[in-house]
mmCIF file of C-alpha atoms and ligand atoms in Angstrom:
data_model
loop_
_atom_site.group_PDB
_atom_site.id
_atom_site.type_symbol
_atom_site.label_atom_id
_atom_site.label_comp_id
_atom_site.label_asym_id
_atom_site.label_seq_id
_atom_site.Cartn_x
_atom_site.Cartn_y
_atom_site.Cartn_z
ATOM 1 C CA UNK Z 23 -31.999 14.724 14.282
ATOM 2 C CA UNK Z 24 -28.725 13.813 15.827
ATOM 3 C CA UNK Z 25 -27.162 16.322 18.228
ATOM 4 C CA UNK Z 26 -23.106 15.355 17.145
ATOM 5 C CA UNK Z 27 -22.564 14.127 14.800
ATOM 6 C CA UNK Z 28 -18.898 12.525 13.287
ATOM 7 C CA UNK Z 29 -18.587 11.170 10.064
ATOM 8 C CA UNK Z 30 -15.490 8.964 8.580
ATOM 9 C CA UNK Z 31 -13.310 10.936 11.249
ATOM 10 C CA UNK Z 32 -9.689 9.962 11.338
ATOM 11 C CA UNK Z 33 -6.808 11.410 12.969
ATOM 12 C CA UNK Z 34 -3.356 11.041 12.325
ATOM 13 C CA UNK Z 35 -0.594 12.675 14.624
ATOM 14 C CA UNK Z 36 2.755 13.430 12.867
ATOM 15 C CA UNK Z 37 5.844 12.195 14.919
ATOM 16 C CA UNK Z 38 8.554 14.321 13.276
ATOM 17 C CA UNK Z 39 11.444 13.038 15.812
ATOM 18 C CA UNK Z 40 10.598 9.252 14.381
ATOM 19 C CA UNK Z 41 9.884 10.577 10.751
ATOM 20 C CA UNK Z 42 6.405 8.858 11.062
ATOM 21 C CA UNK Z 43 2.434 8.870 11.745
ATOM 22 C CA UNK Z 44 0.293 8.081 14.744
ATOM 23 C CA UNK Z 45 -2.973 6.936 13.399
ATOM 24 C CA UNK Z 46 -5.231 7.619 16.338
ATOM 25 C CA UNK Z 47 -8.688 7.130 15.173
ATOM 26 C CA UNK Z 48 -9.503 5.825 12.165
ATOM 27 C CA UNK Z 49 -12.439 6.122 10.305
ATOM 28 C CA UNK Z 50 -14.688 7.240 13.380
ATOM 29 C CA UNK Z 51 -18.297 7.482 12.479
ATOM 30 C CA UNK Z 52 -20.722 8.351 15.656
ATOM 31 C CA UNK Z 53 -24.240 10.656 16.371
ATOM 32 C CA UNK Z 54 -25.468 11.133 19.650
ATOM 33 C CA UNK Z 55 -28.688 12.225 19.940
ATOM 34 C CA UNK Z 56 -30.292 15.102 22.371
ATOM 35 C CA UNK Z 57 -30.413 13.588 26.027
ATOM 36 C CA UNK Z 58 -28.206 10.654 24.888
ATOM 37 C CA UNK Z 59 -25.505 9.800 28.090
ATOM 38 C CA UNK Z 60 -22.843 7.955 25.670
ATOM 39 C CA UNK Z 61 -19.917 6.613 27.077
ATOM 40 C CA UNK Z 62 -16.873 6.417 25.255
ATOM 41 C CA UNK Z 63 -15.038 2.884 26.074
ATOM 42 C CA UNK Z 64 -11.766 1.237 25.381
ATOM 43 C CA UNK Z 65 -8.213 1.009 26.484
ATOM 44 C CA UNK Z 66 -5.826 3.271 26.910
ATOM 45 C CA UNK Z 67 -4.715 5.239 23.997
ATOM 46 C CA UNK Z 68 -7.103 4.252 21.613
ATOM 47 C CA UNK Z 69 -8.101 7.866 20.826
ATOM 48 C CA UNK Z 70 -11.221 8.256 23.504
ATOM 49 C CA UNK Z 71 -9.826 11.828 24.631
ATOM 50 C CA UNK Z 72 -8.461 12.645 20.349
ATOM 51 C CA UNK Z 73 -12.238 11.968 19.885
ATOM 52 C CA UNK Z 74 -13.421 13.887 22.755
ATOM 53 C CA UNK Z 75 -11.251 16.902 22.182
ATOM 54 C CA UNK Z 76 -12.881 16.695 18.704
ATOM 55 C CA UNK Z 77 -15.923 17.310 19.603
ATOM 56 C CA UNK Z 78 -14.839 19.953 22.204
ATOM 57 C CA UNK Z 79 -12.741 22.178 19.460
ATOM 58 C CA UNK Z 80 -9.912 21.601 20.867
ATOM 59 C CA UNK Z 81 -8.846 19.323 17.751
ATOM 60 C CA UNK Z 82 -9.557 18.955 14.744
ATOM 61 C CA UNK Z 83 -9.927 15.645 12.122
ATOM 62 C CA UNK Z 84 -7.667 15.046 9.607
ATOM 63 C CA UNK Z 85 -10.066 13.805 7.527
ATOM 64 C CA UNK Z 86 -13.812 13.744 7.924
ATOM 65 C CA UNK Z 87 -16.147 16.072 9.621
ATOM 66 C CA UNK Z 88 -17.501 16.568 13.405
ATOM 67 C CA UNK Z 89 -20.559 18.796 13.624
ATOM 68 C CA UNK Z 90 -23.038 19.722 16.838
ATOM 69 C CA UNK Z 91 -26.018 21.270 16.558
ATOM 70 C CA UNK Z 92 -25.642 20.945 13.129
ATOM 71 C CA UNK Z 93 -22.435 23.566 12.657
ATOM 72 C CA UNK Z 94 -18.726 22.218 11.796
ATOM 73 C CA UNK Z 95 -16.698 22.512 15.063
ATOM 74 C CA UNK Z 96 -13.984 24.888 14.599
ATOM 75 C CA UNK Z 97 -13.239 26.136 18.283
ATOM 76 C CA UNK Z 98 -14.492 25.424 21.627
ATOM 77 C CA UNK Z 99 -17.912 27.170 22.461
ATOM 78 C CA UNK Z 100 -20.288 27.821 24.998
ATOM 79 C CA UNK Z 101 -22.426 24.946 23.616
ATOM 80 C CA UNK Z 102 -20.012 22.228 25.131
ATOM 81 C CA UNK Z 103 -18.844 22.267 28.531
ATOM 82 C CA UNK Z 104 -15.917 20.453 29.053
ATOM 83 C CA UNK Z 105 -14.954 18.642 32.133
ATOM 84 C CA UNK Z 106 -11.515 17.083 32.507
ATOM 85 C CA UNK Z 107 -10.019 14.205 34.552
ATOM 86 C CA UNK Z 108 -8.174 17.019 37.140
ATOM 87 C CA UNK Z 109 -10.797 19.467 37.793
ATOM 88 C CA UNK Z 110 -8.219 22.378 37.162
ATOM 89 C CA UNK Z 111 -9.950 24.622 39.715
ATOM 90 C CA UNK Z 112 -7.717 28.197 40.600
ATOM 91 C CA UNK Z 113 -6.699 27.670 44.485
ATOM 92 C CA UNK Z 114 -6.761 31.444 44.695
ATOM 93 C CA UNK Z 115 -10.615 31.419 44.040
ATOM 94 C CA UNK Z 116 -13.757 29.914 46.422
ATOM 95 C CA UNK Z 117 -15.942 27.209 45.626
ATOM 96 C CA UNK Z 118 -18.799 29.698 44.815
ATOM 97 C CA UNK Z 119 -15.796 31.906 42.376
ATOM 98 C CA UNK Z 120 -14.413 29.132 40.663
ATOM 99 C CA UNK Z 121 -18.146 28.167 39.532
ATOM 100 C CA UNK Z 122 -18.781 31.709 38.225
ATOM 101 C CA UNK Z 123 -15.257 32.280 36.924
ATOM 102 C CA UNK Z 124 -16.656 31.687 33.234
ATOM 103 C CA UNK Z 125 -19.052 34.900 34.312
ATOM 104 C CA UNK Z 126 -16.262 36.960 35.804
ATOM 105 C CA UNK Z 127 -14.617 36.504 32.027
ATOM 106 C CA UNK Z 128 -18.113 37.895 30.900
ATOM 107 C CA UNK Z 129 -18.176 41.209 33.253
ATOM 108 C CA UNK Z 130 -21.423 39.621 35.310
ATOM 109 C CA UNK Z 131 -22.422 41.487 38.355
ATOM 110 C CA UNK Z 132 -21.519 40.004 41.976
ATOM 111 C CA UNK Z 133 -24.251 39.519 42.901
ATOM 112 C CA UNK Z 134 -25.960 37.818 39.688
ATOM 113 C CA UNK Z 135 -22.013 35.682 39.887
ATOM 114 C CA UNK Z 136 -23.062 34.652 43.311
ATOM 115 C CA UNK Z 137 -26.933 34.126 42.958
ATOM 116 C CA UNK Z 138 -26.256 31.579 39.517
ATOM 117 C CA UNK Z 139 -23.175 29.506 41.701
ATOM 118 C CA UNK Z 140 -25.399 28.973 44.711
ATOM 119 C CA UNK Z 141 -27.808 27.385 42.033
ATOM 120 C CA UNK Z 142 -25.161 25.337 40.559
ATOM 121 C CA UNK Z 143 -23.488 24.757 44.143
ATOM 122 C CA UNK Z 144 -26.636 23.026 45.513
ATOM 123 C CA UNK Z 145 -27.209 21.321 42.412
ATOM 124 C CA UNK Z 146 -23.592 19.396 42.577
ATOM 125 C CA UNK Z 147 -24.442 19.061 46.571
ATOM 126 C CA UNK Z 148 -22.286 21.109 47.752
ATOM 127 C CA UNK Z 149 -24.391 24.163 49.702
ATOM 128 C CA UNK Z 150 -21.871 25.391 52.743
ATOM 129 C CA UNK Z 151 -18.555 24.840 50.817
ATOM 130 C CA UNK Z 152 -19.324 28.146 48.458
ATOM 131 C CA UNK Z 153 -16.727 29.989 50.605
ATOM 132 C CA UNK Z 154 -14.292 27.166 50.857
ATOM 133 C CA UNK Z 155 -10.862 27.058 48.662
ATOM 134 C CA UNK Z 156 -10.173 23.975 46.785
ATOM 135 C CA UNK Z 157 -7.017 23.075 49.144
ATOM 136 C CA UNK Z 158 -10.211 22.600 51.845
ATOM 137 C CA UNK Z 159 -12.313 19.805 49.852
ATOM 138 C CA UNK Z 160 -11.544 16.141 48.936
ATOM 139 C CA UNK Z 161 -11.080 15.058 45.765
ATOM 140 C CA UNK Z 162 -14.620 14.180 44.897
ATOM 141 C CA UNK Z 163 -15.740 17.333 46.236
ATOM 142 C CA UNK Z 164 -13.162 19.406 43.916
ATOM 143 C CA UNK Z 165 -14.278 17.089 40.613
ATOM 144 C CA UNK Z 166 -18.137 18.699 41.823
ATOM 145 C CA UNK Z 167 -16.988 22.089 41.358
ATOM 146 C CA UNK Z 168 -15.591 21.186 38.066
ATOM 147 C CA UNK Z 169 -18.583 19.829 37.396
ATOM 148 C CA UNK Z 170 -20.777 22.558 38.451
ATOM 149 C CA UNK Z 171 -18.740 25.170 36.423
ATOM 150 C CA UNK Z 172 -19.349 22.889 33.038
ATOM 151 C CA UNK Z 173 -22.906 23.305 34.405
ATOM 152 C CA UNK Z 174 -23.419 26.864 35.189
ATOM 153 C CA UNK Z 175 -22.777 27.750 31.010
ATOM 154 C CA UNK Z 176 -25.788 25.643 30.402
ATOM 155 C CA UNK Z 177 -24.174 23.753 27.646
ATOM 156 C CA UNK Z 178 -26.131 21.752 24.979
ATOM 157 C CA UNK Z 179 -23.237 19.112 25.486
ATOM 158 C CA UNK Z 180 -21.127 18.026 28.050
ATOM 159 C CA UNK Z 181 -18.262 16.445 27.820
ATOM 160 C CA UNK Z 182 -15.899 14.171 30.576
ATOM 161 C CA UNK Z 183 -12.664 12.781 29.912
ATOM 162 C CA UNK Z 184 -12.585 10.159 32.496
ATOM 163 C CA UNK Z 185 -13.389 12.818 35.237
ATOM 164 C CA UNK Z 186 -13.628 9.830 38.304
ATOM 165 C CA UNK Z 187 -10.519 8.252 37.335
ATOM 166 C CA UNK Z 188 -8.675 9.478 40.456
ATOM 167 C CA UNK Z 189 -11.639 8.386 43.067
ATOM 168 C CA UNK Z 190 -11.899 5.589 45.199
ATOM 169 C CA UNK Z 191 -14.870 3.053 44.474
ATOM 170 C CA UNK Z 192 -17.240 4.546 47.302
ATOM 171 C CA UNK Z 193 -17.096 8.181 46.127
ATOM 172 C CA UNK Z 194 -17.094 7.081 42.509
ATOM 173 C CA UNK Z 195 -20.567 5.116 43.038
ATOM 174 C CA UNK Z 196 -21.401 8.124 44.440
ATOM 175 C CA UNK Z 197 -20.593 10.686 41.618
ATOM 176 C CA UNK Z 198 -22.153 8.556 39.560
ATOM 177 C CA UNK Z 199 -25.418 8.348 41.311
ATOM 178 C CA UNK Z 200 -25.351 12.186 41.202
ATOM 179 C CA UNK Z 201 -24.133 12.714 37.805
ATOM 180 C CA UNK Z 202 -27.064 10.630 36.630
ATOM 181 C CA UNK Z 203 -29.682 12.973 38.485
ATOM 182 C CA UNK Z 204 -27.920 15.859 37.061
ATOM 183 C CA UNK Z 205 -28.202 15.177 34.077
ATOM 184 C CA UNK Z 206 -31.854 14.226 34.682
ATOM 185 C CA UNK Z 207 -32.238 17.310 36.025
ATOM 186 C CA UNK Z 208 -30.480 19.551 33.475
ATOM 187 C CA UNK Z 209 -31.577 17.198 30.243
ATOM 188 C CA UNK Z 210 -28.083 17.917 29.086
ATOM 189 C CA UNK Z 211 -26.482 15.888 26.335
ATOM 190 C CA UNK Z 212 -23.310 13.928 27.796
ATOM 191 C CA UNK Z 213 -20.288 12.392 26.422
ATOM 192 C CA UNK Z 214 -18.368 11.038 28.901
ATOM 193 C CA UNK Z 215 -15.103 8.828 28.217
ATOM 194 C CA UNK Z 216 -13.911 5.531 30.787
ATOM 195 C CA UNK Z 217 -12.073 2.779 30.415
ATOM 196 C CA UNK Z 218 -14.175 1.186 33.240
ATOM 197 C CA UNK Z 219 -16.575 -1.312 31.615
ATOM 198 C CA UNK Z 220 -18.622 -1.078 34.634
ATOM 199 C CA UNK Z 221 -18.373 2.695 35.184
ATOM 200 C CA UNK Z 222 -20.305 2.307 31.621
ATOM 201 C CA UNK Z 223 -22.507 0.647 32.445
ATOM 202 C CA UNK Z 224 -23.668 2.161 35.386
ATOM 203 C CA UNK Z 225 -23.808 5.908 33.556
ATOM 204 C CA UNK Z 226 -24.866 5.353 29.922
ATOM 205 C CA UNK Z 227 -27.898 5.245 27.781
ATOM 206 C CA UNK Z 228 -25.385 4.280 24.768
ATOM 207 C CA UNK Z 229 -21.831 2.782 24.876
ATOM 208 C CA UNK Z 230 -19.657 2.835 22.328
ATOM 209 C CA UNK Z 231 -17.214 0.651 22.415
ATOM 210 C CA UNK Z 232 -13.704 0.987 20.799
ATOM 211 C CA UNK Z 233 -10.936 -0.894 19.703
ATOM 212 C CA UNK Z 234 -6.950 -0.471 20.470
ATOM 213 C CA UNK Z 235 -4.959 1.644 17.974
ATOM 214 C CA UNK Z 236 -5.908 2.457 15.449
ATOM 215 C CA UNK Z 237 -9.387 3.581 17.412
ATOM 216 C CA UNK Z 238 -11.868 2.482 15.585
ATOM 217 C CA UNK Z 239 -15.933 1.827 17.167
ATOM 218 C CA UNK Z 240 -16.462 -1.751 17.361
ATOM 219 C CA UNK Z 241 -19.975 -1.533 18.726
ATOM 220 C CA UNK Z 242 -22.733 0.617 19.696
ATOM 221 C CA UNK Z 243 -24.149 -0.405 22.286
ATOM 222 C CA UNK Z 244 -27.981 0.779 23.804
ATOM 223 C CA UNK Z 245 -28.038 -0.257 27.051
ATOM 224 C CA UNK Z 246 -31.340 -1.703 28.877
ATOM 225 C CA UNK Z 247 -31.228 -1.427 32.183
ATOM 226 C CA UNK Z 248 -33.564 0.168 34.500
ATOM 227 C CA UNK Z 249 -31.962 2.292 37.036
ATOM 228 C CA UNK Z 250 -30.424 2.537 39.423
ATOM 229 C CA UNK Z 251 -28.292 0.229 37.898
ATOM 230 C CA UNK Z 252 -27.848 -3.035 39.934
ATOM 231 C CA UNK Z 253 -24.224 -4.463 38.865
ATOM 232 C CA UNK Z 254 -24.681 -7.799 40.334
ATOM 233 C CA UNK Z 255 -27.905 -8.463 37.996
ATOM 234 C CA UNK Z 256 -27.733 -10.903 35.708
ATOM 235 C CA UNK Z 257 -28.870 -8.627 32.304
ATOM 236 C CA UNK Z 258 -25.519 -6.285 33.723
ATOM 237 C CA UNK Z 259 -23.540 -9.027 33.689
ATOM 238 C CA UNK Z 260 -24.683 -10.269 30.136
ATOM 239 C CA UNK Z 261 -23.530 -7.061 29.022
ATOM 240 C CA UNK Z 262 -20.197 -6.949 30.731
ATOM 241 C CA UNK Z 263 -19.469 -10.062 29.377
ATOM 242 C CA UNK Z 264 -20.436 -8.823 25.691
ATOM 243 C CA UNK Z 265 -18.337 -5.794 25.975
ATOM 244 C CA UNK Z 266 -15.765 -7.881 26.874
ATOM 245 C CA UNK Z 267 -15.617 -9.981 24.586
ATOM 246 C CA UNK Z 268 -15.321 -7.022 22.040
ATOM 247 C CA UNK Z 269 -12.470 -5.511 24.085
ATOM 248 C CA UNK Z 270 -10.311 -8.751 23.570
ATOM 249 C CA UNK Z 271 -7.903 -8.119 20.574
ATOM 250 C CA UNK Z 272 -9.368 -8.640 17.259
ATOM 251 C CA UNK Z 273 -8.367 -12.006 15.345
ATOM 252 C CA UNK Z 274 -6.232 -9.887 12.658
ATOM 253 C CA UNK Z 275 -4.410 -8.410 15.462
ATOM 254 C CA UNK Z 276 -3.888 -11.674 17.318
ATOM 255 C CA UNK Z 277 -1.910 -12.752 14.685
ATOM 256 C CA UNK Z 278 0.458 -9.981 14.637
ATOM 257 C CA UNK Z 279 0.844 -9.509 18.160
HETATM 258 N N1 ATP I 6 -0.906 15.706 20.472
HETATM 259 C C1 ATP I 6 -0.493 14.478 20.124
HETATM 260 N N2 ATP I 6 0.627 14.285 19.402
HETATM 261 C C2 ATP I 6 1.023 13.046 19.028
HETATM 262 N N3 ATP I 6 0.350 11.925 19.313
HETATM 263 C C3 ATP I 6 -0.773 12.041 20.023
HETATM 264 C C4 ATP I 6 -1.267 13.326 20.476
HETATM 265 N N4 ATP I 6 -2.418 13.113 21.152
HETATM 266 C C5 ATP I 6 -2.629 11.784 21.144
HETATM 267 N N5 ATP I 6 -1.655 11.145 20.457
HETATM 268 C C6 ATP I 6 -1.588 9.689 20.218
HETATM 269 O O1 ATP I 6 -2.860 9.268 19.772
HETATM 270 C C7 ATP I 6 -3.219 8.030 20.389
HETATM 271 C C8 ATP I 6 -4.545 8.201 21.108
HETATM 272 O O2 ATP I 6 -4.377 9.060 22.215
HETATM 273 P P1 ATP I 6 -5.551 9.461 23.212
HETATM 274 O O3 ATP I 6 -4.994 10.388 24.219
HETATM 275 O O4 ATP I 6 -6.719 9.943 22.421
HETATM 276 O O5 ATP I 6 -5.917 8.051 23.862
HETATM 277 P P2 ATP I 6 -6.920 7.691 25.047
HETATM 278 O O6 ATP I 6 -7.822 6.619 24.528
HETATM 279 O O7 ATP I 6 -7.550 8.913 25.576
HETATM 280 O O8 ATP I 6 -5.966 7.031 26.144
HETATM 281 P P3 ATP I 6 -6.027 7.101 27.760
HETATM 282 O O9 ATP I 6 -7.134 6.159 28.182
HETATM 283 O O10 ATP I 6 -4.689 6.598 28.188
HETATM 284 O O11 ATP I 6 -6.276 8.525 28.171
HETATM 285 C C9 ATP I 6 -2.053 7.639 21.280
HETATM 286 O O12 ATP I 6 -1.256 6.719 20.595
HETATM 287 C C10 ATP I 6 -1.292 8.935 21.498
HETATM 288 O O13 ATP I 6 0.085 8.672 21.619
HETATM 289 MG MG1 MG I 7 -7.433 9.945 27.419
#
C-alpha cells in the first residue's frame, strides 16, 4: 500500500489585485510508496513546492485529496519532517540545540535533548560542531543541521524543497552522497523537489517529472541505476536525455507560445 498518496489534486491561487486565477497544479495524481526517494522535477513555478507543501499541511488542494499513511492531511505533523531550501536554523541556539529544539517545544530533559542530537549530529557528520552557532559553519554544514532536526522527529516522510540549491557542485555531490546513506540508514520515505535533472538522477528511486504551468506529471519515472550513481555512464545519460526531452514545451504549448 502506497505511503502518499494524491489523487486528481489541483490548485488554484486567487489573484484578487488582477481579478483572476493561478492554476498551479492541475489534476496531480501521485503515490509514493514506503522507502520510495521520489524526486519532484520541473521548472520553476510549475507547482513542485504547492505540491510539496501539500503533502506537508501547509496547503491544502482545491480540489482532490492528499492522504499519508492513509489519513487526509489537514495540518503539518510529526509524521513529515520538512526540510526547506534555507535551513532556518535560530543563530541564538548551538548545533546540538537547534537539533533538539523540536524537544525543547516538548519539555524533554537536557540531558535526553543532548543524548538524541549527538545521535542525529554524528549521523549528518557533524560530531565536534554540537557546540558551534550557525554563524560558525558553511553553508553545507548549516543545510546538515536542518537536516538532522527533520531527522531527530523520526518522521515516516521527509520532505526537501530544493534544500542544495544554494551549494556549490563539490559540496552538493557531497550532500548527496550522504543524504543517500541517510536515508539508507533511517529507511525514511523522501520527497525531495529539484529542478536539477542530474541532481535527480543522482538521488532518486522514482522521478516524477512535471510540466510548466499548469503543473501537471508528465512522467513517472523508476530509475535503474546501481549506485553510486556514475553520471558520465551511458544508461545516465539515456535518461537525461529522456527527461529532457519531456521537459521541452509540449506541442500544444508550442503553438501558443
Ligand atoms: N500563495 C500563493 N499565492 C498565489 N500564487 C501562488 C502562491 N504560491 C504559489 N503560487 C503560484 O503557483 C505557481 C507554482 O508555484 P510554486 O512555488 O509551487 O512553483 P515551484 O515549481 O516550486 O517553482 P520554483 O522552482 O521557482 O520554486 C506559480 O505560478 C506561483 O506564482
Ligand atoms: Mg519552489
Amino acid at each position: 500500500m502506497s505511503l502518499i498518496t494524491i489523487q486528481n489534486a489541483s490548485r488554484f491561487f486567487d489573484d484578487a489585485r488582477r481579478g483572476t486565477q493561478v492554476k498551479a497544479l492541475d489534476d496531480v495524481s501521485l503515490s509514493v510508496n514506503r522507502n520510495e526517494f521520489l524526486c519532484l522535477l520541473g521548472p520553476s513555478g510549475c507547482g513542485k513546492s504547492t505540491l510539496l507543501n501539500m503533502i506537508a499541511g501547509f496547503d491544502k488542494p482545491s480540489r482532490g485529496t492528499v492522504t499519508v499513511g492513509g489519513r487526509p492531511v489537514t495540518a503539518p505533523g510529526v509524521d513529515r519532517g520538512v526540510v526547506f531550501q534555507q535551513p532556518t536554523l535560530m543563530p541564538w541556539l548551538t548545533v546540538w540545540e537547534n537539533v533538539a529544539f523540536h524537544l525543547t517545544m516538548r519539555g524533554a530533559s537536557k540531558a535526553e535533548r543532548r543524548k538524541k542530537a549527538q545521535h542525529y549530529v554524528d549521523m549528518v557528520g557533524l560530531r565536534g560542531f554540537e557546540n558551534h552557532f550557525p554563524s560558525e559553519l558553511s553553508g553545507g554544514m548549516n543545510q546538515r543541521v536542518g537536516i538532522a532536526r527533520a531527522l531527530l522527529m523520526n518522521p515516516e516522510v521527509i520532505l526537501m524543497d530544493e534544500p542544495f540549491g544554494a551549494l556549490d557542485e563539490q559540496t552538493k555531490m557531497d550532500m548527496h552522497a550522504e543524504l543517500v546513506r541517510i536515508w539508507r540508514e533511517s529507511q525514511s520515505t523522501i520527497v525531495f523537489v529539484t529542478h536539477g535533472i542530474e541532481e535527480s538522477l543522482a538521488l532518486g528511486t522514482h522521478i516524477a517529472v512535471m510540466s510548466a504551468r499548469p503543473g501537471r506529471i508528465r512522467e513517472l519515472i523508476e530509475v535503474d541505476l546501481p549506485r553510486p550513481r556514475d553520471s558520465t555512464s551511458p544508461r545516465f545519460n539515456d535518461y537525461k536525455r529522456h527527461i529532457l526531452s519531456l521537459l521541452r514545451p509540449e506541442p500544444a504549448d508550442a503553438v501558443h507560445a
